């Protein structure tokens, strides 16, 4: 039976790469749900972060960022996944990095709006990174984008500094429909634990290794054991595509891998509130990014990549 005392809705966060979508999901849910890095295309699939208070349950759908001209198969599949998720949402946040050029942002809007009609569901315009931008620029950008689409509201925020994010959350609570909750009140992320922990390690790879290398890497949780003393033992494999990449991931005397492991373990211990024994192994598999199993675990459609 429909419960009119509770509300429940899906809020999709959509936008160009690096605009701060995952940072916003983490701020709004108050949890580390989705990984963040200064590099583009950090998020590879749909991650659902759950916010619950006494009345409202909002499922924030974080998506892989859009790029103008995707070439690689992984990029195309990721972007297609984003577009396909649009119809699952009650509300959409079109989120951009307001600190980059207005021309680039308007182009992003045109690219995205050509694929999905942003006015077909209630869509907010969210200008992020206002900590780096002058007010006049923000107002100009907001005006131009509002000319192009009938946004139901515009928010200017800094996800990094949690500035304006509470107002956005309050507004969203008014927009989501009445309905029964879909998750338990203490659920924070709708992603299997093994994938979630692999994501945490992938974030450390993005943040510790330079340039293009992280794009050629994936992480798999191979085993997970809950020990009787409450601690968790996790074995993960870091797949690289070339033998020389293995050396770079390891670093001199294993220095890089040690740092990645320490950073990841620290995060995992905070998240799970218990001691974590994390063991990382590096393996070469030149074809990991062409295997359908990989895409399947991530809920990405491998066979269809026409955008
Ligand atoms: N100055 C500033 N930096 C921000 C803000 N929000 C996010 N960032 C930074 O922007 C970078 C990208 O953030 P993400 O949250 O990973 O961006 P994303 O949109 O999820 O990126 P993809 O997953 O690659 O599409 C990170 O270095 C963040 O710390 C903000 O409000 N201000
Ligand atoms: Mg992201």
CSV table of C-alpha atoms and ligand atoms in Angstrom, one decimal:
chain,number,residue,atom,x,y,z
A,1,UNK,CA,0.0,0.0,0.0
A,2,UNK,CA,1.2,3.5,-0.8
A,3,UNK,CA,2.5,5.1,2.4
A,4,UNK,CA,1.6,8.8,2.4
A,5,UNK,CA,3.7,9.4,5.5
A,6,UNK,CA,7.0,8.8,3.6
A,7,UNK,CA,8.5,10.1,0.4
A,8,UNK,CA,10.9,8.3,-1.9
A,9,UNK,CA,12.5,9.4,-5.1
A,10,UNK,CA,15.4,9.1,-7.6
A,11,UNK,CA,17.6,12.1,-8.3
A,12,UNK,CA,19.9,11.7,-11.2
A,13,UNK,CA,23.1,13.7,-11.3
A,14,UNK,CA,24.1,14.3,-14.9
A,15,UNK,CA,26.8,16.5,-16.4
A,16,UNK,CA,30.2,16.8,-18.0
A,17,UNK,CA,33.2,14.9,-16.6
A,18,UNK,CA,34.9,16.4,-13.6
A,19,UNK,CA,32.1,18.8,-12.7
A,20,UNK,CA,31.9,17.4,-9.1
A,21,UNK,CA,29.0,15.0,-9.4
A,22,UNK,CA,30.5,12.4,-7.1
A,23,UNK,CA,31.6,15.0,-4.6
A,24,UNK,CA,28.0,16.2,-4.4
A,25,UNK,CA,26.6,12.7,-3.9
A,26,UNK,CA,29.0,12.2,-1.0
A,27,UNK,CA,28.1,15.6,0.5
A,28,UNK,CA,24.4,15.1,0.2
A,29,UNK,CA,24.4,11.6,1.6
A,30,UNK,CA,26.9,12.4,4.2
A,31,UNK,CA,28.9,9.3,3.3
A,32,UNK,CA,31.7,8.2,1.0
A,33,UNK,CA,29.5,6.7,-1.6
A,34,UNK,CA,31.3,7.4,-4.9
A,35,UNK,CA,35.0,7.9,-5.5
A,36,UNK,CA,36.4,11.3,-6.4
A,37,UNK,CA,39.6,12.4,-8.2
A,38,UNK,CA,40.9,15.4,-10.1
A,39,UNK,CA,41.1,13.2,-13.3
A,40,UNK,CA,38.2,13.0,-15.8
A,41,UNK,CA,36.1,9.9,-16.0
A,42,UNK,CA,36.7,8.7,-12.4
A,43,UNK,CA,33.2,7.3,-12.2
A,44,UNK,CA,32.7,4.3,-14.5
A,45,UNK,CA,29.2,3.3,-13.8
A,46,UNK,CA,25.9,4.2,-12.1
A,47,UNK,CA,26.4,4.5,-8.3
A,48,UNK,CA,23.4,4.9,-6.1
A,49,UNK,CA,23.9,6.8,-2.9
A,50,UNK,CA,21.1,6.8,-0.4
A,51,UNK,CA,20.0,9.6,1.8
A,52,UNK,CA,17.3,8.9,4.5
A,53,UNK,CA,15.8,11.0,7.2
A,54,UNK,CA,12.6,10.6,9.2
A,55,UNK,CA,10.3,11.1,6.1
A,56,UNK,CA,12.4,11.2,3.0
A,57,UNK,CA,14.5,8.7,1.2
A,58,UNK,CA,16.4,10.1,-1.8
A,59,UNK,CA,18.4,7.8,-4.0
A,60,UNK,CA,21.0,9.9,-5.7
A,61,UNK,CA,22.2,8.4,-9.0
A,62,UNK,CA,25.8,9.3,-9.7
A,63,UNK,CA,26.7,8.8,-13.4
A,64,UNK,CA,29.9,8.7,-15.5
A,65,UNK,CA,30.6,12.2,-16.8
A,66,UNK,CA,29.8,13.1,-20.4
A,67,UNK,CA,32.6,13.9,-22.8
A,68,UNK,CA,32.1,15.5,-26.2
A,69,UNK,CA,33.6,12.9,-28.5
A,70,UNK,CA,34.1,9.5,-26.9
A,71,UNK,CA,36.4,7.2,-28.8
A,72,UNK,CA,37.2,4.2,-26.6
A,73,UNK,CA,34.8,1.4,-26.1
A,74,UNK,CA,34.8,1.8,-22.3
A,75,UNK,CA,34.1,5.5,-22.6
A,76,UNK,CA,31.2,4.9,-25.0
A,77,UNK,CA,29.7,2.3,-22.8
A,78,UNK,CA,30.0,4.5,-19.8
A,79,UNK,CA,28.3,7.4,-21.5
A,80,UNK,CA,25.5,5.2,-22.9
A,81,UNK,CA,24.9,4.0,-19.3
A,82,UNK,CA,24.5,7.6,-18.2
A,83,UNK,CA,22.0,8.4,-21.0
A,84,UNK,CA,20.0,5.2,-20.4
A,85,UNK,CA,19.6,6.1,-16.7
A,86,UNK,CA,17.8,9.3,-17.4
A,87,UNK,CA,14.4,7.8,-17.6
A,88,UNK,CA,14.8,6.2,-14.2
A,89,UNK,CA,14.8,9.5,-12.4
A,90,UNK,CA,12.1,11.6,-10.8
A,91,UNK,CA,14.3,14.6,-10.8
A,92,UNK,CA,17.5,15.5,-12.6
A,93,UNK,CA,20.4,17.7,-11.6
A,94,UNK,CA,22.3,19.0,-14.6
A,95,UNK,CA,25.6,19.9,-13.0
A,96,UNK,CA,28.5,21.8,-14.5
A,97,UNK,CA,31.8,23.1,-13.4
A,98,UNK,CA,31.2,26.9,-13.5
A,99,UNK,CA,34.9,27.6,-13.3
A,100,UNK,CA,35.6,26.4,-16.8
A,101,UNK,CA,34.8,28.5,-19.9
A,102,UNK,CA,31.2,29.4,-20.6
A,103,UNK,CA,31.5,28.3,-24.2
A,104,UNK,CA,32.6,24.8,-23.2
A,105,UNK,CA,29.7,24.5,-20.8
A,106,UNK,CA,27.2,25.7,-23.4
A,107,UNK,CA,28.6,23.1,-25.8
A,108,UNK,CA,28.2,20.4,-23.1
A,109,UNK,CA,24.6,21.4,-22.6
A,110,UNK,CA,23.9,21.1,-26.4
A,111,UNK,CA,25.7,17.7,-26.7
A,112,UNK,CA,23.7,16.3,-23.7
A,113,UNK,CA,20.4,17.9,-24.6
A,114,UNK,CA,20.7,16.5,-28.2
A,115,UNK,CA,20.7,13.0,-26.7
A,116,UNK,CA,18.2,13.3,-24.0
A,117,UNK,CA,15.5,15.9,-23.7
A,118,UNK,CA,16.3,17.6,-20.4
A,119,UNK,CA,12.9,19.2,-20.2
A,120,UNK,CA,11.2,15.9,-20.2
A,121,UNK,CA,11.7,15.5,-16.4
A,122,UNK,CA,12.0,18.2,-13.8
A,123,UNK,CA,15.6,19.3,-14.1
A,124,UNK,CA,17.6,21.7,-11.9
A,125,UNK,CA,20.6,23.6,-13.1
A,126,UNK,CA,23.4,23.2,-10.7
A,127,UNK,CA,26.4,25.4,-11.1
A,128,UNK,CA,29.2,23.9,-9.0
A,129,UNK,CA,32.7,25.1,-7.9
A,130,UNK,CA,31.4,28.6,-7.1
A,131,UNK,CA,34.4,28.9,-4.7
A,132,UNK,CA,36.5,29.4,-7.8
A,133,UNK,CA,34.3,31.8,-9.7
A,134,UNK,CA,33.2,35.5,-9.7
A,135,UNK,CA,29.5,36.2,-9.2
A,136,UNK,CA,29.1,38.1,-12.5
A,137,UNK,CA,30.4,35.0,-14.4
A,138,UNK,CA,27.9,32.8,-12.6
A,139,UNK,CA,25.0,35.1,-13.3
A,140,UNK,CA,25.9,35.2,-17.0
A,141,UNK,CA,26.2,31.5,-17.3
A,142,UNK,CA,23.0,30.9,-15.4
A,143,UNK,CA,21.2,33.3,-17.8
A,144,UNK,CA,22.5,31.7,-20.9
A,145,UNK,CA,21.6,28.1,-19.8
A,146,UNK,CA,18.2,29.1,-18.6
A,147,UNK,CA,17.5,30.6,-22.1
A,148,UNK,CA,18.3,27.2,-23.5
A,149,UNK,CA,16.2,25.0,-21.2
A,150,UNK,CA,13.2,25.3,-18.9
A,151,UNK,CA,15.1,24.4,-15.7
A,152,UNK,CA,12.7,24.3,-12.7
A,153,UNK,CA,15.3,25.9,-10.4
A,154,UNK,CA,19.0,27.0,-10.4
A,155,UNK,CA,21.4,26.4,-7.6
A,156,UNK,CA,24.9,27.8,-7.3
A,157,UNK,CA,27.0,25.7,-5.0
A,158,UNK,CA,30.4,24.5,-3.9
A,159,UNK,CA,30.2,20.8,-3.2
A,160,UNK,CA,33.8,20.9,-1.9
A,161,UNK,CA,32.9,23.4,0.7
A,162,UNK,CA,29.3,22.2,1.3
A,163,UNK,CA,28.2,25.7,0.4
A,164,UNK,CA,24.5,25.8,-0.8
A,165,UNK,CA,24.2,22.0,-0.7
A,166,UNK,CA,21.8,21.9,2.3
A,167,UNK,CA,19.4,24.3,0.5
A,168,UNK,CA,19.6,22.1,-2.5
A,169,UNK,CA,18.8,19.0,-0.4
A,170,UNK,CA,15.8,20.8,1.2
A,171,UNK,CA,14.4,21.8,-2.1
A,172,UNK,CA,14.7,18.2,-3.5
A,173,UNK,CA,12.7,16.9,-0.6
A,174,UNK,CA,9.8,19.0,-1.8
A,175,UNK,CA,10.1,17.6,-5.3
A,176,UNK,CA,10.2,13.8,-4.7
A,177,UNK,CA,6.9,11.9,-4.6
A,178,UNK,CA,5.2,10.3,-1.7
A,179,UNK,CA,5.9,6.6,-1.6
A,180,UNK,CA,7.4,3.6,0.3
A,181,UNK,CA,11.1,3.5,1.0
A,182,UNK,CA,13.0,1.1,-1.2
A,183,UNK,CA,16.0,0.7,1.1
A,184,UNK,CA,16.6,0.2,4.8
A,185,UNK,CA,17.3,3.4,6.7
A,186,UNK,CA,20.9,2.6,7.3
A,187,UNK,CA,21.8,1.6,3.7
A,188,UNK,CA,24.2,4.1,2.2
A,189,UNK,CA,25.1,2.7,-1.2
A,190,UNK,CA,23.4,0.3,-3.6
A,191,UNK,CA,26.5,-1.5,-4.8
A,192,UNK,CA,27.8,-4.9,-3.8
A,193,UNK,CA,30.5,-4.7,-1.1
A,194,UNK,CA,33.1,-6.3,-3.2
A,195,UNK,CA,32.7,-3.7,-6.0
A,196,UNK,CA,32.4,-0.9,-3.5
A,197,UNK,CA,35.7,-1.8,-1.9
A,198,UNK,CA,37.4,-2.2,-5.3
A,199,UNK,CA,36.2,1.3,-6.1
A,200,UNK,CA,37.9,2.7,-3.0
A,201,UNK,CA,41.2,1.2,-4.1
A,202,UNK,CA,40.7,2.5,-7.6
A,203,UNK,CA,40.3,6.0,-6.2
A,204,UNK,CA,43.7,5.7,-4.5
A,205,UNK,CA,45.2,4.6,-7.9
A,206,UNK,CA,43.6,7.7,-9.5
A,207,UNK,CA,45.0,9.9,-6.8
A,208,UNK,CA,48.5,8.3,-6.6
A,209,UNK,CA,49.4,7.6,-10.2
A,210,UNK,CA,50.0,10.1,-12.8
A,211,UNK,CA,48.6,10.8,-16.3
A,212,UNK,CA,46.7,8.2,-18.3
A,213,UNK,CA,47.7,5.1,-16.4
A,214,UNK,CA,44.6,4.9,-14.1
A,215,UNK,CA,42.4,4.6,-17.2
A,216,UNK,CA,44.2,1.4,-18.1
A,217,UNK,CA,43.6,-0.1,-14.7
A,218,UNK,CA,40.8,-1.9,-13.0
A,219,UNK,CA,40.5,-3.5,-9.5
A,220,UNK,CA,38.7,-6.7,-8.6
A,221,UNK,CA,38.0,-7.9,-5.1
A,222,UNK,CA,39.1,-11.5,-5.3
A,223,UNK,CA,38.3,-12.6,-1.8
A,224,UNK,CA,36.5,-11.3,1.3
A,225,UNK,CA,36.7,-13.0,4.7
A,226,UNK,CA,35.0,-11.8,7.9
A,227,UNK,CA,37.3,-12.9,10.7
A,228,UNK,CA,36.0,-14.1,14.1
A,229,UNK,CA,37.6,-11.1,15.8
A,230,UNK,CA,35.4,-8.7,13.7
A,231,UNK,CA,38.2,-7.7,11.3
A,232,UNK,CA,37.9,-8.2,7.5
A,233,UNK,CA,40.5,-9.7,5.2
A,234,UNK,CA,40.3,-8.5,1.6
A,235,UNK,CA,42.4,-9.6,-1.3
A,236,UNK,CA,42.2,-7.4,-4.4
A,237,UNK,CA,43.8,-7.7,-7.8
A,238,UNK,CA,44.9,-4.6,-9.7
A,239,UNK,CA,44.7,-5.4,-13.4
A,240,UNK,CA,47.0,-3.5,-15.8
A,241,UNK,CA,47.1,-3.9,-19.5
A,242,UNK,CA,50.9,-3.9,-20.0
A,243,UNK,CA,53.9,-5.4,-18.2
A,244,UNK,CA,55.7,-2.0,-17.9
A,245,UNK,CA,52.5,-0.6,-16.2
A,246,UNK,CA,53.0,-3.2,-13.5
A,247,UNK,CA,56.3,-1.7,-12.6
A,248,UNK,CA,54.8,1.8,-12.4
A,249,UNK,CA,52.0,0.6,-10.1
A,250,UNK,CA,54.5,-1.2,-7.9
A,251,UNK,CA,57.0,1.8,-7.8
A,252,UNK,CA,60.5,1.6,-6.6
A,253,UNK,CA,60.8,-1.2,-4.0
A,254,UNK,CA,57.0,-1.4,-4.1
A,255,UNK,CA,56.6,2.1,-2.7
A,256,UNK,CA,53.6,3.1,-4.8
A,257,UNK,CA,51.6,0.0,-4.1
A,258,UNK,CA,52.3,0.3,-0.4
A,259,UNK,CA,51.0,3.9,-0.4
A,260,UNK,CA,47.9,2.9,-2.4
A,261,UNK,CA,47.2,0.0,0.0
A,262,UNK,CA,47.7,2.2,3.1
A,263,UNK,CA,45.4,4.9,1.8
A,264,UNK,CA,42.7,2.4,0.8
A,265,UNK,CA,42.9,0.4,4.0
A,266,UNK,CA,42.5,3.6,6.1
A,267,UNK,CA,39.4,4.6,4.1
A,268,UNK,CA,37.9,1.1,4.4
A,269,UNK,CA,38.5,0.9,8.1
A,270,UNK,CA,36.6,4.2,8.5
A,271,UNK,CA,33.8,3.1,6.3
A,272,UNK,CA,33.3,-0.4,7.9
A,273,UNK,CA,34.3,0.7,11.4
A,274,UNK,CA,36.6,-2.3,11.9
A,275,UNK,CA,40.2,-3.4,11.3
A,276,UNK,CA,40.8,-4.3,7.6
A,277,UNK,CA,43.7,-6.5,6.4
A,278,UNK,CA,44.1,-5.5,2.7
A,279,UNK,CA,46.3,-7.4,0.3
A,280,UNK,CA,46.9,-6.0,-3.2
A,281,UNK,CA,48.3,-8.0,-6.1
A,282,UNK,CA,49.2,-6.6,-9.6
A,283,UNK,CA,48.5,-8.7,-12.6
A,284,UNK,CA,48.9,-8.1,-16.3
A,285,UNK,CA,45.8,-8.7,-18.5
A,286,UNK,CA,46.0,-6.9,-21.8
A,287,UNK,CA,42.4,-7.5,-22.5
A,288,UNK,CA,40.6,-6.8,-19.2
A,289,UNK,CA,38.8,-3.8,-20.8
A,290,UNK,CA,37.5,-5.9,-23.7
A,291,UNK,CA,36.0,-8.6,-21.6
A,292,UNK,CA,32.2,-8.7,-21.3
A,293,UNK,CA,32.4,-10.1,-17.7
A,294,UNK,CA,34.0,-6.9,-16.6
A,295,UNK,CA,31.3,-4.8,-18.0
A,296,UNK,CA,28.6,-7.1,-16.7
A,297,UNK,CA,29.7,-6.8,-13.1
A,298,UNK,CA,29.4,-3.1,-13.5
A,299,UNK,CA,26.0,-3.2,-15.1
A,300,UNK,CA,27.4,-1.7,-18.3
A,301,UNK,CA,26.1,-2.9,-21.6
A,302,UNK,CA,29.1,-4.2,-23.6
A,303,UNK,CA,27.5,-5.2,-26.8
A,304,UNK,CA,25.8,-1.9,-27.6
A,305,UNK,CA,28.0,1.1,-27.7
A,306,UNK,CA,26.4,3.3,-30.4
A,307,UNK,CA,25.6,6.5,-28.6
B,1,LIG,N1,37.1,23.9,-6.1
B,1,LIG,C1,36.2,23.0,-6.1
B,1,LIG,N2,36.6,21.7,-6.5
B,1,LIG,C2,35.6,20.8,-6.5
B,1,LIG,C3,34.3,21.1,-6.2
B,1,LIG,N3,33.5,19.9,-6.3
B,1,LIG,C4,34.4,19.0,-6.7
B,1,LIG,N4,35.6,19.5,-6.9
B,1,LIG,C5,36.8,18.8,-7.3
B,1,LIG,O1,36.7,18.4,-8.7
B,1,LIG,C6,37.3,17.2,-9.0
B,1,LIG,C7,36.3,16.3,-9.7
B,1,LIG,O2,35.4,15.9,-8.7
B,1,LIG,P1,34.5,14.6,-8.9
B,1,LIG,O3,33.4,14.6,-7.8
B,1,LIG,O4,35.3,13.4,-9.1
B,1,LIG,O5,33.8,14.9,-10.3
B,1,LIG,P2,32.8,14.0,-11.2
B,1,LIG,O6,31.9,15.0,-11.9
B,1,LIG,O7,32.2,13.0,-10.4
B,1,LIG,O8,33.9,13.5,-12.3
B,1,LIG,P3,33.7,12.2,-13.3
B,1,LIG,O9,33.4,11.0,-12.4
B,1,LIG,O10,35.1,12.0,-13.8
B,1,LIG,O11,32.7,12.5,-14.3
B,1,LIG,C8,37.9,16.7,-7.7
B,1,LIG,O12,39.3,17.0,-7.6
B,1,LIG,C9,37.1,17.4,-6.6
B,1,LIG,O13,37.7,17.6,-5.4
B,1,LIG,C10,33.9,22.4,-5.7
B,1,LIG,O14,32.8,22.7,-5.4
B,1,LIG,N5,35.0,23.3,-5.7
B,2,LIG,MG1,32.3,10.9,-10.6
